[in-house]
PDB file of N, CA, C and O in Angstrom:
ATOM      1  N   UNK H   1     -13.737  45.898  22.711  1.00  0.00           N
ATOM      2  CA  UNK H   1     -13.430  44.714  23.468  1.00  0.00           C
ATOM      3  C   UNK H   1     -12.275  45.015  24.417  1.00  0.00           C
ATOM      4  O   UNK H   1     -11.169  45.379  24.019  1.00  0.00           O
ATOM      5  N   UNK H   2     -12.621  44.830  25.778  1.00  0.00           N
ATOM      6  CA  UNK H   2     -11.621  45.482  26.808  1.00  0.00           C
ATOM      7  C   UNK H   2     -10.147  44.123  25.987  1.00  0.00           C
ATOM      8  O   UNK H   2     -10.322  43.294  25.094  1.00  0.00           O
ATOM      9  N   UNK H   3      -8.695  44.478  26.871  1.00  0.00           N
ATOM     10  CA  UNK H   3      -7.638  43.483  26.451  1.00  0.00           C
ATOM     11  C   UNK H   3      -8.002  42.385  27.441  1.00  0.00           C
ATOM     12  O   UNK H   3      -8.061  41.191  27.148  1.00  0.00           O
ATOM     13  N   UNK H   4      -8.277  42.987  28.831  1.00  0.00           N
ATOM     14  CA  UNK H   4      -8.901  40.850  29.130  1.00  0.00           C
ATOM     15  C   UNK H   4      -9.451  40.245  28.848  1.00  0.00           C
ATOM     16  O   UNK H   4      -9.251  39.088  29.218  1.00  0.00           O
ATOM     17  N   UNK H   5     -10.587  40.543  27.968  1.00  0.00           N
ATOM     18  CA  UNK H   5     -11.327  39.537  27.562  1.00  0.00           C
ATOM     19  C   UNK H   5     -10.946  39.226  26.050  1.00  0.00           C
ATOM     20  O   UNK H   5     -11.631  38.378  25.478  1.00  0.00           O
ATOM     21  N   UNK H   6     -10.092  39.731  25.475  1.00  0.00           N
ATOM     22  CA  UNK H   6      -9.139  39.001  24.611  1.00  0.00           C
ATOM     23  C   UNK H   6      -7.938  37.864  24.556  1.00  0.00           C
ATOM     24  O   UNK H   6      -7.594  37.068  23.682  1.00  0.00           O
ATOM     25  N   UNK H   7      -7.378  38.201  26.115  1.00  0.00           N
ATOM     26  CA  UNK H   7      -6.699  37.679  26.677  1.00  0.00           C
ATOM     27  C   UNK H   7      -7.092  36.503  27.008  1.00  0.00           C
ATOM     28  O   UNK H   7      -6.383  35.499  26.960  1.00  0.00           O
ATOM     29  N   UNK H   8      -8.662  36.561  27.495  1.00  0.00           N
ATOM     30  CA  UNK H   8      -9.307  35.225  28.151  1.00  0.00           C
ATOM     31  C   UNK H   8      -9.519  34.424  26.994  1.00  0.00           C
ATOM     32  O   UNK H   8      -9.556  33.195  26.937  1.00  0.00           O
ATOM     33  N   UNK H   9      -9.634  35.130  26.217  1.00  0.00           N
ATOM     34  CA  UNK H   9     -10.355  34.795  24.554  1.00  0.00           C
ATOM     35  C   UNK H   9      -9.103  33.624  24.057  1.00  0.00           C
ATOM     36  O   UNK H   9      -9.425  32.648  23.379  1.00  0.00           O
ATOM     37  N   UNK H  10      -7.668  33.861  24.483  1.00  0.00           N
ATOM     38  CA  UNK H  10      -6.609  33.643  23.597  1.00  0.00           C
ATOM     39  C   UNK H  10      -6.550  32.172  24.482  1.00  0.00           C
ATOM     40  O   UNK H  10      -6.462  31.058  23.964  1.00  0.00           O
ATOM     41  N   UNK H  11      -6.632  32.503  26.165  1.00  0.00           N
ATOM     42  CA  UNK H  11      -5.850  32.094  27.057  1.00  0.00           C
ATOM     43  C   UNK H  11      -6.962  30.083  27.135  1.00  0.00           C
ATOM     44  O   UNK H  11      -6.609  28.980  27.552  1.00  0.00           O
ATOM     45  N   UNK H  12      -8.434  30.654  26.419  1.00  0.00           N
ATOM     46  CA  UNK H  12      -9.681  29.025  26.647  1.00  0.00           C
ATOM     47  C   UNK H  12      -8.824  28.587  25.208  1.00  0.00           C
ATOM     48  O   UNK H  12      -8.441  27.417  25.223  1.00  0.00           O
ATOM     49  N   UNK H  13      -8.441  29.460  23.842  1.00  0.00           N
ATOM     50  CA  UNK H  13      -8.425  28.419  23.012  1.00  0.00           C
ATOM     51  C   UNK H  13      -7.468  27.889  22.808  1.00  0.00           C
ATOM     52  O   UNK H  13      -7.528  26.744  22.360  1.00  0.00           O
ATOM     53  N   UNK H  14      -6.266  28.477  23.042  1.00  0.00           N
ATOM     54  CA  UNK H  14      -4.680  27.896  23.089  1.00  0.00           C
ATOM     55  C   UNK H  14      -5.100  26.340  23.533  1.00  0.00           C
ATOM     56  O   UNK H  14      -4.993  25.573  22.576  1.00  0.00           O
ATOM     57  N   UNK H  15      -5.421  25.887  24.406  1.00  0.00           N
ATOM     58  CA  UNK H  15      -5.004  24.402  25.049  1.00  0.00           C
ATOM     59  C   UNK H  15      -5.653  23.713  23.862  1.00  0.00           C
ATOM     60  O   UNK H  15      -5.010  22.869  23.239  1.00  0.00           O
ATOM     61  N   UNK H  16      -7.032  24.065  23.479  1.00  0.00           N
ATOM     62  CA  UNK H  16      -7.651  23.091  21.960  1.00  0.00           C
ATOM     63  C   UNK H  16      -6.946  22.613  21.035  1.00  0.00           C
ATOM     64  O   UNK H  16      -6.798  21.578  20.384  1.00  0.00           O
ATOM     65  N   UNK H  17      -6.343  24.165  21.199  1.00  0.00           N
ATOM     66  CA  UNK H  17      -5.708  23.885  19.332  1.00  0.00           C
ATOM     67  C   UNK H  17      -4.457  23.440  19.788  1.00  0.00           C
ATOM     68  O   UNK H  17      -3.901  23.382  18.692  1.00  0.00           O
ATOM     69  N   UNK H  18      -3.240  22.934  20.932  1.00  0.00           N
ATOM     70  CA  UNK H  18      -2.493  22.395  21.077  1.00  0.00           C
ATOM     71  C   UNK H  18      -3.012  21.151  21.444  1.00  0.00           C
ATOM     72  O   UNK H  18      -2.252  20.191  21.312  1.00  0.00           O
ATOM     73  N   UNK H  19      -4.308  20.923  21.941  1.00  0.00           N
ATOM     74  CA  UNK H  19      -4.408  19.186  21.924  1.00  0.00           C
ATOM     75  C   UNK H  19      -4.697  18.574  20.875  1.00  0.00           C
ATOM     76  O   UNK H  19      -4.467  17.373  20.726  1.00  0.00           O
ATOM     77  N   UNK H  20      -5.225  19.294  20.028  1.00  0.00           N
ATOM     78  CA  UNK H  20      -6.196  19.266  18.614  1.00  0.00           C
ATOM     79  C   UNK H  20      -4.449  19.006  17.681  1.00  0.00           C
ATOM     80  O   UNK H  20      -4.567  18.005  16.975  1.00  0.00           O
ATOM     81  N   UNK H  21      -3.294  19.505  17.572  1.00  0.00           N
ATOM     82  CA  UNK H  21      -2.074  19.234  17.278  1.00  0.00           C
ATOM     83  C   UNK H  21      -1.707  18.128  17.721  1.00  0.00           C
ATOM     84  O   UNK H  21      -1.861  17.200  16.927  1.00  0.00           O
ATOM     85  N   UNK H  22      -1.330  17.907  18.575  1.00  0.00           N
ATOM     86  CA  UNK H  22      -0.766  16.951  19.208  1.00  0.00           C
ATOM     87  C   UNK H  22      -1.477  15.685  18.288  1.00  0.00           C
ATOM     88  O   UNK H  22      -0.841  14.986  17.499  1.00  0.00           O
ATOM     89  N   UNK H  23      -3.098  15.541  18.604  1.00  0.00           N
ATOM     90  CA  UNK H  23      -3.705  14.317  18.225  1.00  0.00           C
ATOM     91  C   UNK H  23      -3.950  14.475  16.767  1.00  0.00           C
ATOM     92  O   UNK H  23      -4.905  13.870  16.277  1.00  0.00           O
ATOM     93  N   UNK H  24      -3.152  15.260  15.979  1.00  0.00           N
ATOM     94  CA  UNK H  24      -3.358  15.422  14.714  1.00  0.00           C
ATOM     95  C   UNK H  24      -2.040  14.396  14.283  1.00  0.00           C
ATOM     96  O   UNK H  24      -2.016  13.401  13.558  1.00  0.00           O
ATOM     97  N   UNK H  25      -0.938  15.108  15.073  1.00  0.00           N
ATOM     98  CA  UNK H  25       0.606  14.568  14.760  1.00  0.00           C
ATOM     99  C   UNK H  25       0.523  13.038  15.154  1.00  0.00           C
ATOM    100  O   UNK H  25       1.221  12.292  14.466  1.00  0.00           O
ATOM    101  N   UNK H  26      -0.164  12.512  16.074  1.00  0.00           N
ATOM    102  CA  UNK H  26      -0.400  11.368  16.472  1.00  0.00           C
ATOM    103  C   UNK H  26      -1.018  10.660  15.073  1.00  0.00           C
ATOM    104  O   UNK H  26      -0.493   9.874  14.286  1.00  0.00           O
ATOM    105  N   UNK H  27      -1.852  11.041  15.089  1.00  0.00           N
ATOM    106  CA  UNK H  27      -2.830   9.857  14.163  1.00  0.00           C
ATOM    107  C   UNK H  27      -1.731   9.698  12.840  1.00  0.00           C
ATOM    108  O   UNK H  27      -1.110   8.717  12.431  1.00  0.00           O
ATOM    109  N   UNK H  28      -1.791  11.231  12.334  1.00  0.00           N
ATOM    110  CA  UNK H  28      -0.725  11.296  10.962  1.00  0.00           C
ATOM    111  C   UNK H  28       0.750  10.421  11.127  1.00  0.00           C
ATOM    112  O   UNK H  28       1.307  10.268  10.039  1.00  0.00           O
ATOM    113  N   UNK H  29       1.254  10.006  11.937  1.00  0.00           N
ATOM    114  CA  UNK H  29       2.239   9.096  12.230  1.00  0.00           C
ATOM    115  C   UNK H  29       1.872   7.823  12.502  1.00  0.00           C
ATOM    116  O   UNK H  29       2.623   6.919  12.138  1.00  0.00           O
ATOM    117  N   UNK H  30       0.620   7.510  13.208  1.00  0.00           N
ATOM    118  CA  UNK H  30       0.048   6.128  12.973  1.00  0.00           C
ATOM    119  C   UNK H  30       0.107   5.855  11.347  1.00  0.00           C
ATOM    120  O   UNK H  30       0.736   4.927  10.838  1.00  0.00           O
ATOM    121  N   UNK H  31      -0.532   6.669  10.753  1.00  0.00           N
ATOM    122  CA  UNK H  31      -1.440   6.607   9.551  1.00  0.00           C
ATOM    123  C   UNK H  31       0.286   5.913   8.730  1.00  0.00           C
ATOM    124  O   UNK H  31       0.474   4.817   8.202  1.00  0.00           O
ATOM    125  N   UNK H  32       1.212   7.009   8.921  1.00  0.00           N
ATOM    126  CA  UNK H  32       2.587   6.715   7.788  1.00  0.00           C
ATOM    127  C   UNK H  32       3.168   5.457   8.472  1.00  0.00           C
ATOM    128  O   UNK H  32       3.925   4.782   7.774  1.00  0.00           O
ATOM    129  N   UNK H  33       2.966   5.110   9.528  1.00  0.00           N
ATOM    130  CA  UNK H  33       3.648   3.994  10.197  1.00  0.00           C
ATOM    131  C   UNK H  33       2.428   2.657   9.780  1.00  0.00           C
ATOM    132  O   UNK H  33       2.021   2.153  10.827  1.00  0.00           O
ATOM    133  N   UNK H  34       2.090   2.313   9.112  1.00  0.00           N
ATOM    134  CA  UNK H  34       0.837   1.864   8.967  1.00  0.00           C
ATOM    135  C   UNK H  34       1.176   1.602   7.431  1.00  0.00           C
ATOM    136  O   UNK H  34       1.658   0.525   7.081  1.00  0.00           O
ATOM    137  N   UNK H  35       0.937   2.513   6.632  1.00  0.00           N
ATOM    138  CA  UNK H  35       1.476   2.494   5.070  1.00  0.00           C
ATOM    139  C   UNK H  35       2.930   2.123   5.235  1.00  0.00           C
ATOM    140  O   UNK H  35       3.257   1.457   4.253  1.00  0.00           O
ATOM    141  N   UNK H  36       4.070   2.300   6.184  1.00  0.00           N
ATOM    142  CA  UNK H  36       5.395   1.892   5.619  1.00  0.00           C
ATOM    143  C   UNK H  36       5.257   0.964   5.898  1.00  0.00           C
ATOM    144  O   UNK H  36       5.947   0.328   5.101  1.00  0.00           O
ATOM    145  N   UNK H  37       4.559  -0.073   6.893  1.00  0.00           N
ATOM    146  CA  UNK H  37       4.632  -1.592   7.380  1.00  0.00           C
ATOM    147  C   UNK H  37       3.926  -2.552   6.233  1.00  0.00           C
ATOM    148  O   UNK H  37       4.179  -3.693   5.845  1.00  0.00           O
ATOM    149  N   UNK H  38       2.945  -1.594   5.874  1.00  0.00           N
ATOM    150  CA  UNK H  38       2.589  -2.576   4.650  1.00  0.00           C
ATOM    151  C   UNK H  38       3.222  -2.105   3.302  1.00  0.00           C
ATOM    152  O   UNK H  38       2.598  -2.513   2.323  1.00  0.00           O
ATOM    153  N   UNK H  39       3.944  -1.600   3.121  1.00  0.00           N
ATOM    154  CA  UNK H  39       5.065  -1.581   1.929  1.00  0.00           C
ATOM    155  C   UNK H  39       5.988  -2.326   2.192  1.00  0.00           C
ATOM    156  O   UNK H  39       6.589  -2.818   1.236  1.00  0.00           O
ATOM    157  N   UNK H  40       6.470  -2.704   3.739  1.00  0.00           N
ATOM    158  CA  UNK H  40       7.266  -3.943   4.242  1.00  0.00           C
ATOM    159  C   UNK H  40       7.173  -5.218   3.562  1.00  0.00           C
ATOM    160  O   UNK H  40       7.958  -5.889   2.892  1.00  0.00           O
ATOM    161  N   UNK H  41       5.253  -5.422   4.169  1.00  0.00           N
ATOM    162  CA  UNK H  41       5.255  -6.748   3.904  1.00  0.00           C
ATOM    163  C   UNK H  41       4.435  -7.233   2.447  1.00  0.00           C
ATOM    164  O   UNK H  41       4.160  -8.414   2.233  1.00  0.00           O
ATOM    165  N   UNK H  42       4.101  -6.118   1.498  1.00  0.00           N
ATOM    166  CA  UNK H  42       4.141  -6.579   0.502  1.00  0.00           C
ATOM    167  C   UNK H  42       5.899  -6.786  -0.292  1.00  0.00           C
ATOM    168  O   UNK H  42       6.215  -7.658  -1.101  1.00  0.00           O
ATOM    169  N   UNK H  43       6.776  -5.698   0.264  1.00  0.00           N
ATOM    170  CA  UNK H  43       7.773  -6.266  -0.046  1.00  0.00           C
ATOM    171  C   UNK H  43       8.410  -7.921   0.031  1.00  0.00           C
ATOM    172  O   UNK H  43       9.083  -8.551  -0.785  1.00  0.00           O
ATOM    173  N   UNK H  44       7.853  -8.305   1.439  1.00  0.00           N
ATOM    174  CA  UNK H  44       8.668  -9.448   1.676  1.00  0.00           C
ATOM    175  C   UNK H  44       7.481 -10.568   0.946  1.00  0.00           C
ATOM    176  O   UNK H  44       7.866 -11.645   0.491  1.00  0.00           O
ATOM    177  N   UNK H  45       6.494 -10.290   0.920  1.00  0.00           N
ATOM    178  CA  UNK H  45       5.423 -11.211   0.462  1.00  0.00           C
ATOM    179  C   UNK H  45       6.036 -11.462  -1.407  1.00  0.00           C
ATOM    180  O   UNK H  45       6.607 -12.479  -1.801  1.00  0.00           O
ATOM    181  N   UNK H  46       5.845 -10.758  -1.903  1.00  0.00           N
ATOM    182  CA  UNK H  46       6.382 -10.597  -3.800  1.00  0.00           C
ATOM    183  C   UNK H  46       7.569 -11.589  -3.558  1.00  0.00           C
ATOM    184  O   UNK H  46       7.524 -12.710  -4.065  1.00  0.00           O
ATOM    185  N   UNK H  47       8.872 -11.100  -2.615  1.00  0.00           N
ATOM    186  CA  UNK H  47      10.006 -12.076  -2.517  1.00  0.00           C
ATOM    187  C   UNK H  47       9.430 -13.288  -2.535  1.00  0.00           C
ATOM    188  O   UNK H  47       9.382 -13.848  -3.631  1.00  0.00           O
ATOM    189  N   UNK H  48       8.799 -14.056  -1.222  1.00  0.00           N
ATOM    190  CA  UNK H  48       8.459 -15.251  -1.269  1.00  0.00           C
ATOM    191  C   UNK H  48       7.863 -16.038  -2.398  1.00  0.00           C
ATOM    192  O   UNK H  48       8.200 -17.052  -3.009  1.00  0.00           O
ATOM    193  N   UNK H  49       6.713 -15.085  -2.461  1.00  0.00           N
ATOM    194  CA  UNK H  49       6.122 -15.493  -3.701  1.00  0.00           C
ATOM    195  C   UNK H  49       7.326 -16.388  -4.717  1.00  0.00           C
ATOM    196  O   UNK H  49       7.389 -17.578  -5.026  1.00  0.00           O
ATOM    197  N   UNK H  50       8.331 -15.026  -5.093  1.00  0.00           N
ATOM    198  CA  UNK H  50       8.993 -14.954  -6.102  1.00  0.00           C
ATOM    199  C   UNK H  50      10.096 -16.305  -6.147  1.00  0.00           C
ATOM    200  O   UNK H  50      10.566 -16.894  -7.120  1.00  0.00           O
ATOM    201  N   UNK H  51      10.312 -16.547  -4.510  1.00  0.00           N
ATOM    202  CA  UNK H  51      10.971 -17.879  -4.077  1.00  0.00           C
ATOM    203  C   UNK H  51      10.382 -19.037  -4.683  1.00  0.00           C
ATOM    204  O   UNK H  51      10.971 -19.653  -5.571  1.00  0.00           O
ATOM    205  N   UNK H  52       8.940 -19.459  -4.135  1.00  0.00           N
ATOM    206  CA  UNK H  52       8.477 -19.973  -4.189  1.00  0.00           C
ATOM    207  C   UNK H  52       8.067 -20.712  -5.685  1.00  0.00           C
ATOM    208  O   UNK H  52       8.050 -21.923  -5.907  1.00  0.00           O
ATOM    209  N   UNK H  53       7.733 -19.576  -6.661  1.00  0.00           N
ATOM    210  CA  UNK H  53       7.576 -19.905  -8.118  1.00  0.00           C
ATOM    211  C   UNK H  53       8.898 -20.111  -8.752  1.00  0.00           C
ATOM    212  O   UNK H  53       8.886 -20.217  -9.979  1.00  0.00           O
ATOM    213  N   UNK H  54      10.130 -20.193  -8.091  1.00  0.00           N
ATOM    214  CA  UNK H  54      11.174 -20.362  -8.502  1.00  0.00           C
ATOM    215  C   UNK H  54      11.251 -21.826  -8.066  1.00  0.00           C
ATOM    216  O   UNK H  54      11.454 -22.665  -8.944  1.00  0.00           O
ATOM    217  N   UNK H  55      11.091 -22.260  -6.644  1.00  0.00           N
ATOM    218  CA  UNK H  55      11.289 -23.790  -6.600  1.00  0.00           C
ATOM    219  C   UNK H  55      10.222 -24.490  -7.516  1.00  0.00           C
ATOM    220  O   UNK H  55      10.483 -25.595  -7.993  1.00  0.00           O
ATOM    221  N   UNK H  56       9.004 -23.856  -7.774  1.00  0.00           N
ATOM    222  CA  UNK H  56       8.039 -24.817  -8.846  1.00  0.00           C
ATOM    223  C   UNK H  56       8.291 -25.097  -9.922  1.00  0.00           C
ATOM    224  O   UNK H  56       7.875 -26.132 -10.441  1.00  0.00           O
ATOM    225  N   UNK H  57       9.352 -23.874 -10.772  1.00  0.00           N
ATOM    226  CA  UNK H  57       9.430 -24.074 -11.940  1.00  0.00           C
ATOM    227  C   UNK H  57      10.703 -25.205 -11.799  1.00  0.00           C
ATOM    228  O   UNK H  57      10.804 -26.296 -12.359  1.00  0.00           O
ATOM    229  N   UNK H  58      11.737 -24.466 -10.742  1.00  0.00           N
ATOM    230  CA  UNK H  58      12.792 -25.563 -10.893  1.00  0.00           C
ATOM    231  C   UNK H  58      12.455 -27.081 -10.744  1.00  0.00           C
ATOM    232  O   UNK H  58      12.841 -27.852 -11.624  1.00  0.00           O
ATOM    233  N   UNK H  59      11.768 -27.534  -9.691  1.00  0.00           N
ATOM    234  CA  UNK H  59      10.961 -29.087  -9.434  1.00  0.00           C
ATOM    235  C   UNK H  59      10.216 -29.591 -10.864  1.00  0.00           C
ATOM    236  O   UNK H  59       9.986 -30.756 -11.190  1.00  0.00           O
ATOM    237  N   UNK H  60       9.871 -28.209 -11.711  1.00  0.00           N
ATOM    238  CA  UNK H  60       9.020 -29.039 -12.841  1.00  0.00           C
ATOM    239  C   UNK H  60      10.087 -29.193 -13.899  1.00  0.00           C
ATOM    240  O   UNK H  60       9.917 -29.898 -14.893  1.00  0.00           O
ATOM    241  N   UNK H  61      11.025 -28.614 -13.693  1.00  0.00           N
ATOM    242  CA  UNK H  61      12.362 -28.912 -14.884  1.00  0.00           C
ATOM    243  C   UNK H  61      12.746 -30.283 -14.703  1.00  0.00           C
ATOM    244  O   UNK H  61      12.424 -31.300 -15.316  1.00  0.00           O
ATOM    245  N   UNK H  62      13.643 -30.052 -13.549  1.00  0.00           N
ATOM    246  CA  UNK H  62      13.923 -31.682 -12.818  1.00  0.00           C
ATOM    247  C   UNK H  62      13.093 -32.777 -13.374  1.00  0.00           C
ATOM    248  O   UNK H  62      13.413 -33.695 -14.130  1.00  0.00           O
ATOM    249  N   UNK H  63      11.664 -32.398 -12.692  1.00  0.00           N
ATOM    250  CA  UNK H  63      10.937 -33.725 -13.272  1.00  0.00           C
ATOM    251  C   UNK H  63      10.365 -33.893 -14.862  1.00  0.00           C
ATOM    252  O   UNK H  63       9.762 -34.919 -15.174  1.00  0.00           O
ATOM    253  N   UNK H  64      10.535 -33.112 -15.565  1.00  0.00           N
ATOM    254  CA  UNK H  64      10.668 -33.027 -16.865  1.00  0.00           C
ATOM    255  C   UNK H  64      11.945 -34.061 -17.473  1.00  0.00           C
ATOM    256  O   UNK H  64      11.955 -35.005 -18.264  1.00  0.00           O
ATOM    257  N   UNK H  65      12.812 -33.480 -16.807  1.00  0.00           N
ATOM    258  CA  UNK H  65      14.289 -34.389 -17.246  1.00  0.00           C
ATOM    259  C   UNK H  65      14.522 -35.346 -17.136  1.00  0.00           C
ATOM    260  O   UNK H  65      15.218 -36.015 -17.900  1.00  0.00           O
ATOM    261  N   UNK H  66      13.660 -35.921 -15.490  1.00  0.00           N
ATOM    262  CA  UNK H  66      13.743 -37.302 -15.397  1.00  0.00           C
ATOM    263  C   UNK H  66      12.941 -38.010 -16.102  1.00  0.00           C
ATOM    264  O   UNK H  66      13.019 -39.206 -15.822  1.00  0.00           O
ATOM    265  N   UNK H  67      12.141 -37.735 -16.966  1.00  0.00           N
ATOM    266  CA  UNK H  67      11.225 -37.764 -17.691  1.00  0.00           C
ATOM    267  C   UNK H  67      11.771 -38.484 -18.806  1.00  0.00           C
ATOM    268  O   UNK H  67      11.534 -39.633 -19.180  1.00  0.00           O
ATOM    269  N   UNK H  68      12.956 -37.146 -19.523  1.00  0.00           N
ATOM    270  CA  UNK H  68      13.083 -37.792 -20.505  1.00  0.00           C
ATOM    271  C   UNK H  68      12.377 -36.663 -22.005  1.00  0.00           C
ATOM    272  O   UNK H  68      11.407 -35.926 -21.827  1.00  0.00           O
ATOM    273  N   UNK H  69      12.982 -36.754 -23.133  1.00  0.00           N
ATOM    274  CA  UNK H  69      12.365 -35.917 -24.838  1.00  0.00           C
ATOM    275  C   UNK H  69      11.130 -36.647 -24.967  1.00  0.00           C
ATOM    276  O   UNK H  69      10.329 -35.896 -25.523  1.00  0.00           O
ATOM    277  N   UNK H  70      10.459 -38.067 -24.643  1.00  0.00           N
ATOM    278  CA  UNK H  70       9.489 -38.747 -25.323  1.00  0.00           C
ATOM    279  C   UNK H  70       8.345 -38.281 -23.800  1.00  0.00           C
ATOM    280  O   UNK H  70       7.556 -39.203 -23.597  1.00  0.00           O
ATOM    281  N   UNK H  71       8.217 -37.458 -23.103  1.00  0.00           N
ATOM    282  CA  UNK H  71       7.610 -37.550 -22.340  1.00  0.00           C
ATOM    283  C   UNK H  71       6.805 -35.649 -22.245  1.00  0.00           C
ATOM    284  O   UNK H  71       6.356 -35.152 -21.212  1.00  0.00           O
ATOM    285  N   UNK H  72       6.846 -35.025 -23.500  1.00  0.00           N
ATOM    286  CA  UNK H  72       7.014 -33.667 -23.262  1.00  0.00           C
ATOM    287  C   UNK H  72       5.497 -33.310 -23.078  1.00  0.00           C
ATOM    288  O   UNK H  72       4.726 -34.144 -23.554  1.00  0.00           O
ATOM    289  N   UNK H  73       4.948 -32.245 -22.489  1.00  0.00           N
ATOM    290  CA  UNK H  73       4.112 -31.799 -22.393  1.00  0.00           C
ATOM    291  C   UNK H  73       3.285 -31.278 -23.833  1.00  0.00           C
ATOM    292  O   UNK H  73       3.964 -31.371 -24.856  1.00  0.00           O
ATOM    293  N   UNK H  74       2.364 -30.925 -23.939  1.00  0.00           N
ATOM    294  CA  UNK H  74       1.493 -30.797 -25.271  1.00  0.00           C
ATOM    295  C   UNK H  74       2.289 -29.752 -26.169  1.00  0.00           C
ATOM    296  O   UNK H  74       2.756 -29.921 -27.295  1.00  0.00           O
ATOM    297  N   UNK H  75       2.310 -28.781 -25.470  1.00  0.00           N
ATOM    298  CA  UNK H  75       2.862 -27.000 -26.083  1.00  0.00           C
ATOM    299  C   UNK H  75       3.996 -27.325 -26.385  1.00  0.00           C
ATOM    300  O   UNK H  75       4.218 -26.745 -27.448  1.00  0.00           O
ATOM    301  N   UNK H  76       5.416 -28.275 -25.920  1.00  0.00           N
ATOM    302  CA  UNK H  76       6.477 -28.265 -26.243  1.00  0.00           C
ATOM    303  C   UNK H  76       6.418 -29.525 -27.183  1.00  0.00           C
ATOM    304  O   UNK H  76       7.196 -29.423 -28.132  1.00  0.00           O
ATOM    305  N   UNK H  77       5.743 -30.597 -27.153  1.00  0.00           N
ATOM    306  CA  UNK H  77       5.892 -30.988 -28.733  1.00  0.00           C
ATOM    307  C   UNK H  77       5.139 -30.460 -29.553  1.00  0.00           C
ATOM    308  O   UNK H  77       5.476 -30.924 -30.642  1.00  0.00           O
ATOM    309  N   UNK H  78       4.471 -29.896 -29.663  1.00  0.00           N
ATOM    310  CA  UNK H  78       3.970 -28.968 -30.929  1.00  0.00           C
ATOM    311  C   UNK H  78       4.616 -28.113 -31.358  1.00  0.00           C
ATOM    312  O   UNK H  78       4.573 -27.508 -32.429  1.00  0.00           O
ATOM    313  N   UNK H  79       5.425 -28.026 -30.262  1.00  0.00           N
ATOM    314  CA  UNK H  79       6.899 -27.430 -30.474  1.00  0.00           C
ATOM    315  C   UNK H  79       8.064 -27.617 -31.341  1.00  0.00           C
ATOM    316  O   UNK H  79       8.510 -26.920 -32.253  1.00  0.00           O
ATOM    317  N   UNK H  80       8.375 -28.517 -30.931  1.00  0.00           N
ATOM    318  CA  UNK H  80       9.313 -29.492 -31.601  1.00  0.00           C
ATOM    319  C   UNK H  80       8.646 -29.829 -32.695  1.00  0.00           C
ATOM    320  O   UNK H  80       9.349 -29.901 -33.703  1.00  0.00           O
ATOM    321  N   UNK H  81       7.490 -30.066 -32.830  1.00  0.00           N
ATOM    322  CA  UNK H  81       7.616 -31.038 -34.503  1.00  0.00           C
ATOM    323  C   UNK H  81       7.693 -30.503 -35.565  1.00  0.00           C
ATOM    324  O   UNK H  81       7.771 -31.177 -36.592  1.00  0.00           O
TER     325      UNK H  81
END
């Protein structure tokens, strides 16, 4: 094989395999930017959640109290007696 046509050989595939990189590094950074955003918003989603079942339980205390001992739900006087 003469050296130019090794040369030519080197000189067609170089640009492939640097575009073929490039759009590799691309996608693979979509891909992690993609998984960290949704580790975001299941983060912030669990919080709310976690807000949220906090004002329910607190609203059902409250109205428990205003309630009153003669007013208890099934499980907590079976409780009590």
């Amino acid at each position: 094989m003469p050296e130019s046509y090794v040369g030519a050989l080197i000189f067609s595939i170089t640009p492939t395999i640097v575009v073929g990189l490039i759009f590799w590094f691309v996608v693979r950074s979509l891909i992690r930017a993609d998984r960290t955003e949704r580790s975001a918003y299941a983060k912030i989603d669990a919080e709310e959640r976690a807000k949220v079942e906090a004002a329910d339980r607190e609203a059902e205390r409250q109205a428990a109290d205003r309630r009153g001992p003669d007013h208890l739900d099934g499980d907590r006087r079976a409780a009590t007696s």
